[in-house]
CSV table of C-alpha atoms and ligand atoms in Angstrom, one decimal:
chain,number,residue,atom,x,y,z
A,1,UNK,CA,110.6,80.5,90.8
A,2,UNK,CA,108.2,80.7,93.8
A,3,UNK,CA,109.3,79.0,97.1
A,4,UNK,CA,109.4,79.3,100.8
A,5,UNK,CA,113.1,78.7,101.4
A,6,UNK,CA,114.4,81.6,103.5
A,7,UNK,CA,118.0,80.2,103.4
A,8,UNK,CA,117.9,80.2,99.6
A,9,UNK,CA,116.6,83.7,99.5
A,10,UNK,CA,119.3,84.9,101.9
A,11,UNK,CA,122.0,83.1,99.8
A,12,UNK,CA,120.8,84.8,96.6
A,13,UNK,CA,120.7,88.2,98.3
A,14,UNK,CA,124.2,87.7,99.7
A,15,UNK,CA,125.3,87.0,96.1
A,16,UNK,CA,123.9,90.4,95.0
A,17,UNK,CA,120.8,88.9,93.3
A,18,UNK,CA,117.2,90.3,93.6
A,19,UNK,CA,114.5,88.4,95.5
A,20,UNK,CA,110.8,89.3,95.9
A,21,UNK,CA,109.9,89.2,99.5
A,22,UNK,CA,106.7,89.2,101.5
A,23,UNK,CA,105.9,92.0,103.9
A,24,UNK,CA,102.6,92.6,105.7
A,25,UNK,CA,101.9,95.6,103.4
A,26,UNK,CA,102.8,94.5,99.9
A,27,UNK,CA,105.5,92.3,98.3
A,28,UNK,CA,108.9,94.0,97.8
A,29,UNK,CA,111.5,93.6,95.1
A,30,UNK,CA,114.5,93.3,97.4
A,31,UNK,CA,118.3,93.6,97.0
A,32,UNK,CA,121.3,94.6,99.1
A,33,UNK,CA,120.8,98.3,99.7
A,34,UNK,CA,124.6,98.8,100.0
A,35,UNK,CA,125.5,97.2,96.7
A,36,UNK,CA,125.1,99.8,93.8
A,37,UNK,CA,125.0,97.2,91.1
A,38,UNK,CA,122.2,95.4,92.8
A,39,UNK,CA,120.3,98.6,93.4
A,40,UNK,CA,120.7,99.6,89.7
A,41,UNK,CA,119.2,96.2,88.8
A,42,UNK,CA,116.1,96.9,91.0
A,43,UNK,CA,115.4,100.1,89.0
A,44,UNK,CA,115.9,98.2,85.7
A,45,UNK,CA,113.7,95.3,86.6
A,46,UNK,CA,110.9,97.6,87.7
A,47,UNK,CA,111.5,100.0,84.8
A,48,UNK,CA,111.5,102.7,87.5
A,49,UNK,CA,113.1,106.1,86.9
A,50,UNK,CA,116.2,106.8,89.0
A,51,UNK,CA,114.7,109.9,90.5
A,52,UNK,CA,112.3,107.8,92.5
A,53,UNK,CA,114.0,106.7,95.7
A,54,UNK,CA,113.8,103.3,97.5
A,55,UNK,CA,112.8,102.3,101.0
A,56,UNK,CA,115.5,100.7,103.1
A,57,UNK,CA,114.3,97.7,105.1
A,58,UNK,CA,116.0,96.7,108.4
A,59,UNK,CA,115.1,94.0,111.0
A,60,UNK,CA,114.9,96.4,114.1
A,61,UNK,CA,115.4,99.8,115.5
A,62,UNK,CA,119.1,99.2,116.4
A,63,UNK,CA,119.9,98.6,112.7
A,64,UNK,CA,117.8,101.6,111.7
A,65,UNK,CA,119.7,103.9,114.1
A,66,UNK,CA,123.1,102.6,112.8
A,67,UNK,CA,122.1,103.8,109.3
A,68,UNK,CA,120.5,107.2,110.3
A,69,UNK,CA,122.5,110.3,111.2
A,70,UNK,CA,119.9,111.5,113.7
A,71,UNK,CA,116.8,110.1,115.3
A,72,UNK,CA,114.7,113.0,116.8
A,73,UNK,CA,112.7,112.2,120.0
A,74,UNK,CA,109.4,112.4,118.1
A,75,UNK,CA,110.6,109.9,115.5
A,76,UNK,CA,111.7,107.6,118.3
A,77,UNK,CA,108.3,107.7,119.9
A,78,UNK,CA,106.7,106.7,116.7
A,79,UNK,CA,109.2,104.1,115.9
A,80,UNK,CA,108.7,102.5,119.4
A,81,UNK,CA,104.9,102.6,118.9
A,82,UNK,CA,104.7,101.3,115.4
A,83,UNK,CA,107.8,99.5,114.3
A,84,UNK,CA,107.8,96.7,113.2
A,85,UNK,CA,104.8,97.6,111.2
A,86,UNK,CA,103.3,99.4,108.1
A,87,UNK,CA,105.2,102.7,108.8
A,88,UNK,CA,108.1,104.2,106.9
A,89,UNK,CA,110.2,107.1,108.5
A,90,UNK,CA,112.2,109.6,106.5
A,91,UNK,CA,115.4,110.3,108.4
A,92,UNK,CA,118.9,111.8,107.7
A,93,UNK,CA,121.0,108.9,106.3
A,94,UNK,CA,124.7,108.0,106.9
A,95,UNK,CA,127.1,107.7,104.0
A,96,UNK,CA,126.7,103.9,104.1
A,97,UNK,CA,123.6,104.3,102.1
A,98,UNK,CA,124.4,104.9,98.4
A,99,UNK,CA,123.0,108.0,96.7
A,100,UNK,CA,121.3,105.8,94.2
A,101,UNK,CA,119.0,104.5,96.9
A,102,UNK,CA,117.7,107.9,97.9
A,103,UNK,CA,118.0,109.6,94.5
A,104,UNK,CA,120.6,111.8,96.0
A,105,UNK,CA,118.3,113.1,98.8
A,106,UNK,CA,119.8,113.6,102.2
A,107,UNK,CA,117.0,111.7,103.8
A,108,UNK,CA,116.4,108.0,103.5
A,109,UNK,CA,113.1,106.1,103.9
A,110,UNK,CA,113.4,103.4,106.6
A,111,UNK,CA,111.0,100.6,107.4
A,112,UNK,CA,111.0,97.6,109.8
A,113,UNK,CA,108.5,95.1,108.3
A,114,UNK,CA,106.6,92.9,110.7
A,115,UNK,CA,105.9,89.9,108.5
A,116,UNK,CA,107.5,86.9,110.1
A,117,UNK,CA,109.2,85.7,106.9
A,118,UNK,CA,110.6,89.2,106.2
A,119,UNK,CA,111.8,89.3,109.8
A,120,UNK,CA,113.5,85.9,109.6
A,121,UNK,CA,115.2,86.8,106.4
A,122,UNK,CA,116.4,90.2,107.5
A,123,UNK,CA,117.8,88.7,110.7
A,124,UNK,CA,120.1,86.5,108.7
A,125,UNK,CA,121.6,89.3,106.6
A,126,UNK,CA,124.2,91.8,107.7
A,127,UNK,CA,123.0,94.4,105.2
A,128,UNK,CA,119.7,96.3,104.8
A,129,UNK,CA,117.4,95.5,101.9
A,130,UNK,CA,116.3,98.2,99.4
A,131,UNK,CA,112.8,97.2,98.2
A,132,UNK,CA,110.2,99.0,96.2
A,133,UNK,CA,106.9,97.3,95.7
A,134,UNK,CA,107.4,94.3,93.4
A,135,UNK,CA,105.4,95.5,90.4
A,136,UNK,CA,106.4,97.2,87.1
A,137,UNK,CA,106.6,101.0,87.7
A,138,UNK,CA,103.1,102.6,87.7
A,139,UNK,CA,101.2,99.3,88.1
A,140,UNK,CA,99.2,98.0,91.1
A,141,UNK,CA,101.4,96.7,94.0
A,142,UNK,CA,101.4,92.9,94.5
A,143,UNK,CA,99.8,91.3,97.6
A,144,UNK,CA,100.5,87.7,96.8
A,145,UNK,CA,103.6,85.8,95.4
A,146,UNK,CA,101.5,84.9,92.3
A,147,UNK,CA,100.9,88.6,91.6
A,148,UNK,CA,104.7,89.1,91.5
A,149,UNK,CA,105.2,86.0,89.4
A,150,UNK,CA,102.7,87.2,86.8
A,151,UNK,CA,104.8,90.3,86.0
A,152,UNK,CA,108.3,89.8,87.2
A,153,UNK,CA,108.6,86.0,87.3
A,154,UNK,CA,111.0,85.9,84.3
A,155,UNK,CA,113.2,88.6,85.5
A,156,UNK,CA,114.2,87.5,89.0
A,157,UNK,CA,115.6,84.2,90.3
A,158,UNK,CA,113.3,83.8,93.4
A,159,UNK,CA,110.0,84.9,94.9
A,160,UNK,CA,109.8,84.1,98.6
A,161,UNK,CA,106.2,83.2,99.3
A,162,UNK,CA,104.8,84.4,102.6
A,163,UNK,CA,101.1,84.1,101.7
A,164,UNK,CA,98.7,86.9,101.1
A,165,UNK,CA,99.7,90.3,102.7
A,166,UNK,CA,97.6,91.0,105.8
A,167,UNK,CA,97.6,94.8,105.5
A,168,UNK,CA,97.4,95.0,101.7
A,169,UNK,CA,98.3,98.7,101.3
A,170,UNK,CA,101.8,100.1,101.1
A,171,UNK,CA,103.3,101.6,104.3
A,172,UNK,CA,102.4,105.1,105.5
A,173,UNK,CA,105.4,107.4,104.9
A,174,UNK,CA,106.1,110.2,107.3
A,175,UNK,CA,108.8,112.8,107.8
A,176,UNK,CA,109.6,115.5,110.3
A,177,UNK,CA,109.6,119.3,109.7
A,178,UNK,CA,110.2,121.8,112.6
A,179,UNK,CA,109.1,119.2,115.2
A,180,UNK,CA,105.9,118.4,113.3
A,181,UNK,CA,105.0,115.2,111.5
A,182,UNK,CA,104.4,115.4,107.8
A,183,UNK,CA,102.6,112.6,106.0
A,184,UNK,CA,104.0,111.9,102.5
A,185,UNK,CA,102.0,108.9,101.7
A,186,UNK,CA,98.8,107.6,103.3
A,187,UNK,CA,99.1,103.9,103.8
A,188,UNK,CA,98.6,100.8,106.0
A,189,UNK,CA,99.0,102.6,109.3
A,190,UNK,CA,96.0,105.0,109.8
A,191,UNK,CA,96.8,108.7,110.2
A,192,UNK,CA,94.6,108.7,113.3
A,193,UNK,CA,96.8,106.1,115.0
A,194,UNK,CA,99.9,108.3,114.3
A,195,UNK,CA,98.1,111.4,115.6
A,196,UNK,CA,97.2,109.6,118.8
A,197,UNK,CA,101.0,109.4,119.5
A,198,UNK,CA,102.4,112.5,117.8
A,199,UNK,CA,99.5,115.0,117.8
A,200,UNK,CA,98.1,116.8,114.8
A,201,UNK,CA,100.1,116.6,111.6
A,202,UNK,CA,100.4,118.0,108.1
A,203,UNK,CA,99.5,116.2,105.0
A,204,UNK,CA,101.8,116.7,102.0
A,205,UNK,CA,99.8,116.1,98.9
A,206,UNK,CA,101.5,113.7,96.5
A,207,UNK,CA,102.6,115.0,93.2
A,208,UNK,CA,105.2,114.4,90.6
A,209,UNK,CA,106.5,118.0,91.1
A,210,UNK,CA,107.1,117.4,94.8
A,211,UNK,CA,110.9,117.1,95.0
A,212,UNK,CA,110.8,115.6,98.5
A,213,UNK,CA,108.7,112.6,97.3
A,214,UNK,CA,109.5,112.5,93.6
A,215,UNK,CA,108.0,109.1,92.9
A,216,UNK,CA,104.5,109.7,94.1
A,217,UNK,CA,103.0,110.2,90.7
A,218,UNK,CA,99.3,110.9,90.5
A,219,UNK,CA,98.4,107.9,88.3
A,220,UNK,CA,100.6,105.5,90.2
A,221,UNK,CA,98.1,102.6,90.8
A,222,UNK,CA,96.4,102.5,87.5
A,223,UNK,CA,95.0,99.3,86.1
A,224,UNK,CA,94.9,98.8,82.3
A,225,UNK,CA,91.2,99.4,82.0
A,226,UNK,CA,90.0,103.0,82.8
A,227,UNK,CA,88.5,103.3,86.3
A,228,UNK,CA,85.7,105.8,87.0
A,229,UNK,CA,84.7,106.9,90.5
A,230,UNK,CA,81.2,107.9,91.6
A,231,UNK,CA,77.9,106.6,92.8
A,232,UNK,CA,77.6,103.1,91.5
A,233,UNK,CA,73.9,103.0,90.5
A,234,UNK,CA,74.3,106.3,88.6
A,235,UNK,CA,77.5,105.1,86.9
A,236,UNK,CA,75.9,101.8,85.9
A,237,UNK,CA,73.1,103.7,84.1
A,238,UNK,CA,75.5,106.1,82.5
A,239,UNK,CA,77.8,103.3,81.2
A,240,UNK,CA,75.0,100.8,80.5
A,241,UNK,CA,76.2,100.3,76.9
A,242,UNK,CA,79.7,99.3,77.9
A,243,UNK,CA,81.3,96.1,79.2
A,244,UNK,CA,81.7,97.2,82.7
A,245,UNK,CA,83.0,95.8,86.0
A,246,UNK,CA,82.1,97.0,89.5
A,247,UNK,CA,84.3,97.6,92.5
A,248,UNK,CA,82.0,98.2,95.5
A,249,UNK,CA,82.7,98.7,99.2
A,250,UNK,CA,79.8,96.8,100.9
A,251,UNK,CA,77.3,95.9,98.2
A,252,UNK,CA,77.2,95.4,94.4
A,253,UNK,CA,74.7,96.7,91.9
A,254,UNK,CA,71.8,95.0,90.3
A,255,UNK,CA,71.9,94.1,86.5
A,256,UNK,CA,75.6,93.3,86.3
A,257,UNK,CA,76.8,89.6,86.4
A,258,UNK,CA,78.3,88.7,89.8
A,259,UNK,CA,81.6,87.6,88.1
A,260,UNK,CA,82.2,91.2,87.0
A,261,UNK,CA,81.6,92.6,90.5
A,262,UNK,CA,83.9,92.7,93.5
A,263,UNK,CA,82.6,93.7,96.9
A,264,UNK,CA,85.5,94.6,99.1
A,265,UNK,CA,83.8,94.0,102.5
A,266,UNK,CA,80.1,93.1,102.8
A,267,UNK,CA,80.5,93.7,106.6
A,268,UNK,CA,82.0,97.2,106.0
A,269,UNK,CA,85.3,96.2,107.7
A,270,UNK,CA,87.8,98.7,106.4
A,271,UNK,CA,90.8,96.5,107.2
A,272,UNK,CA,89.3,93.8,105.1
A,273,UNK,CA,88.6,96.3,102.3
A,274,UNK,CA,92.2,97.5,102.4
A,275,UNK,CA,93.6,94.0,102.4
A,276,UNK,CA,91.5,93.0,99.3
A,277,UNK,CA,91.8,96.2,97.2
A,278,UNK,CA,94.8,95.5,95.1
A,279,UNK,CA,93.8,91.9,94.3
A,280,UNK,CA,90.4,93.2,93.4
A,281,UNK,CA,91.8,95.7,91.0
A,282,UNK,CA,94.1,93.0,89.4
A,283,UNK,CA,91.1,90.7,89.1
A,284,UNK,CA,88.9,93.2,87.4
A,285,UNK,CA,91.9,94.3,85.2
A,286,UNK,CA,92.2,90.7,84.0
A,287,UNK,CA,88.6,90.5,82.8
A,288,UNK,CA,89.1,92.5,79.6
A,289,UNK,CA,86.6,95.1,80.6
A,290,UNK,CA,86.0,98.4,78.8
A,291,UNK,CA,85.7,100.3,82.1
A,292,UNK,CA,85.8,99.7,85.8
A,293,UNK,CA,83.2,101.5,87.9
A,294,UNK,CA,84.2,102.1,91.5
A,295,UNK,CA,83.0,103.9,94.6
A,296,UNK,CA,84.9,105.6,97.4
A,297,UNK,CA,84.8,104.2,100.9
A,298,UNK,CA,84.3,106.3,104.1
A,299,UNK,CA,87.1,108.8,104.5
A,300,UNK,CA,88.4,107.6,107.9
A,301,UNK,CA,91.1,105.3,109.2
A,302,UNK,CA,92.5,103.1,106.5
A,303,UNK,CA,89.7,104.3,104.3
A,304,UNK,CA,91.8,107.4,103.6
A,305,UNK,CA,94.5,105.3,102.0
A,306,UNK,CA,92.1,103.1,100.2
A,307,UNK,CA,90.5,106.3,98.7
A,308,UNK,CA,93.9,107.7,97.8
A,309,UNK,CA,94.7,104.6,95.8
A,310,UNK,CA,91.3,104.6,94.1
A,311,UNK,CA,91.7,108.3,93.1
A,312,UNK,CA,95.1,107.6,91.6
A,313,UNK,CA,93.8,104.6,89.7
A,314,UNK,CA,91.0,106.9,88.4
A,315,UNK,CA,93.5,109.7,87.5
A,316,UNK,CA,94.8,107.6,84.6
A,317,UNK,CA,91.6,108.4,82.7
A,318,UNK,CA,92.1,112.1,82.8
A,319,UNK,CA,95.8,111.8,82.3
A,320,UNK,CA,95.7,110.2,78.9
B,401,TXA,O1,104.9,99.1,102.2
B,401,TXA,C1,105.8,99.6,101.5
B,401,TXA,O2,106.2,100.7,101.7
B,401,TXA,C2,106.4,98.7,100.4
B,401,TXA,C3,107.1,97.5,101.0
B,401,TXA,C4,107.7,96.6,100.0
B,401,TXA,O3,108.0,97.9,102.0
B,401,TXA,N1,107.3,99.4,99.6
B,401,TXA,C5,106.9,100.4,98.8
B,401,TXA,O4,108.0,101.0,98.0
B,401,TXA,O5,105.8,100.8,98.6
B,401,TXA,P1,107.8,101.9,96.7
B,401,TXA,O6,109.1,102.1,96.2
B,401,TXA,O7,106.8,101.3,95.8
B,401,TXA,O8,107.2,103.2,97.3
B,401,TXA,C6,108.1,104.0,98.2
B,401,TXA,C7,107.8,105.4,98.0
B,401,TXA,C8,108.1,106.0,96.7
B,401,TXA,O9,107.0,106.6,96.1
B,401,TXA,C9,109.3,107.0,97.0
B,401,TXA,O10,109.2,108.1,96.2
B,401,TXA,C10,109.2,107.2,98.4
B,401,TXA,O11,108.6,106.1,99.0
B,401,TXA,N2,110.5,107.5,99.0
B,401,TXA,C11,111.5,106.6,99.2
B,401,TXA,N3,112.6,107.1,99.7
B,401,TXA,C12,112.3,108.4,99.8
B,401,TXA,C13,113.0,109.5,100.3
B,401,TXA,N4,114.3,109.4,100.7
B,401,TXA,N5,112.4,110.7,100.4
B,401,TXA,C14,111.1,110.8,100.0
B,401,TXA,N6,110.4,109.8,99.5
B,401,TXA,C15,110.9,108.6,99.4
B,402,MG,MG1,105.3,101.1,94.5
């Protein structure tokens, strides 16, 4: 059931149930992070492997500190600059957080969401919320309550509706190694913004063989229809015989009906493109296309995370 009743959501969560919640990045499938039976249920509902750890959501830095064993000065600077917001920090965890949440890793991923509904909900709870994105494992993350309902509606008692997500990409995940910042997942906070506070940093490429970020599988954001990346006019010629859809940044292509084309931002506004990306992929995926033709966006700011998701969506084709 979809609704806007924060009290009801809180009551269900206190009873150990799962509730889908809005955040500014994407919707999360939330449950009491300290309750092992609840956390197990999160993995089951998502069909997610247990080696892929979950992000722990807290209302503020005080609660984050209470659950982390140490909080290095650099982490604190970044937390003060960007939390609440689309940033997740990997920090040593206390024993309060069950092994199940972190797949046994000594670090936990912590996030303070900024969305007012998530804030109001977390403020009412005396436990943190474990919440992966509220989609079946390997599918596109949901950016509206309706997206969640389409795939998980039968499996969870309540979807708390907070409207369409304003960032639209998952949080940027960073960790710390020998006093340097390491980016584990590009996301809704631009790398440039983090560098302005923390100085130059390392990028850790995502892969399924990376034990520190085991869940970041290459094909993670794949829609059902294969997605091919390239120059749109060339691709349109190459695939002229197929029933294709177009995912463009600023401008569509001639010769393909408008209803099979999505233009992410005619004005070239990267925040708008990021916000609309996942809904666009879902829309195209629902059209029964043979193939989705897409182009990369400029590799700067949020564009880096948009391109990361597009490359992962495209990787499915070469993977199967
Ligand atoms: O914006 C977001 O981050 C959303 C909202 C709901 O908060 N959540 C989200 O969660 O995207 P999820 O589970 O779909 O992606 C979290 C990623 C996973 O790929 C996981 O491998 C990584 O974070 N992760 C979580 N805990 C970790 C840990 N202790 N060490 C390394 N990676 C971790
Ligand atoms: Mg996810």
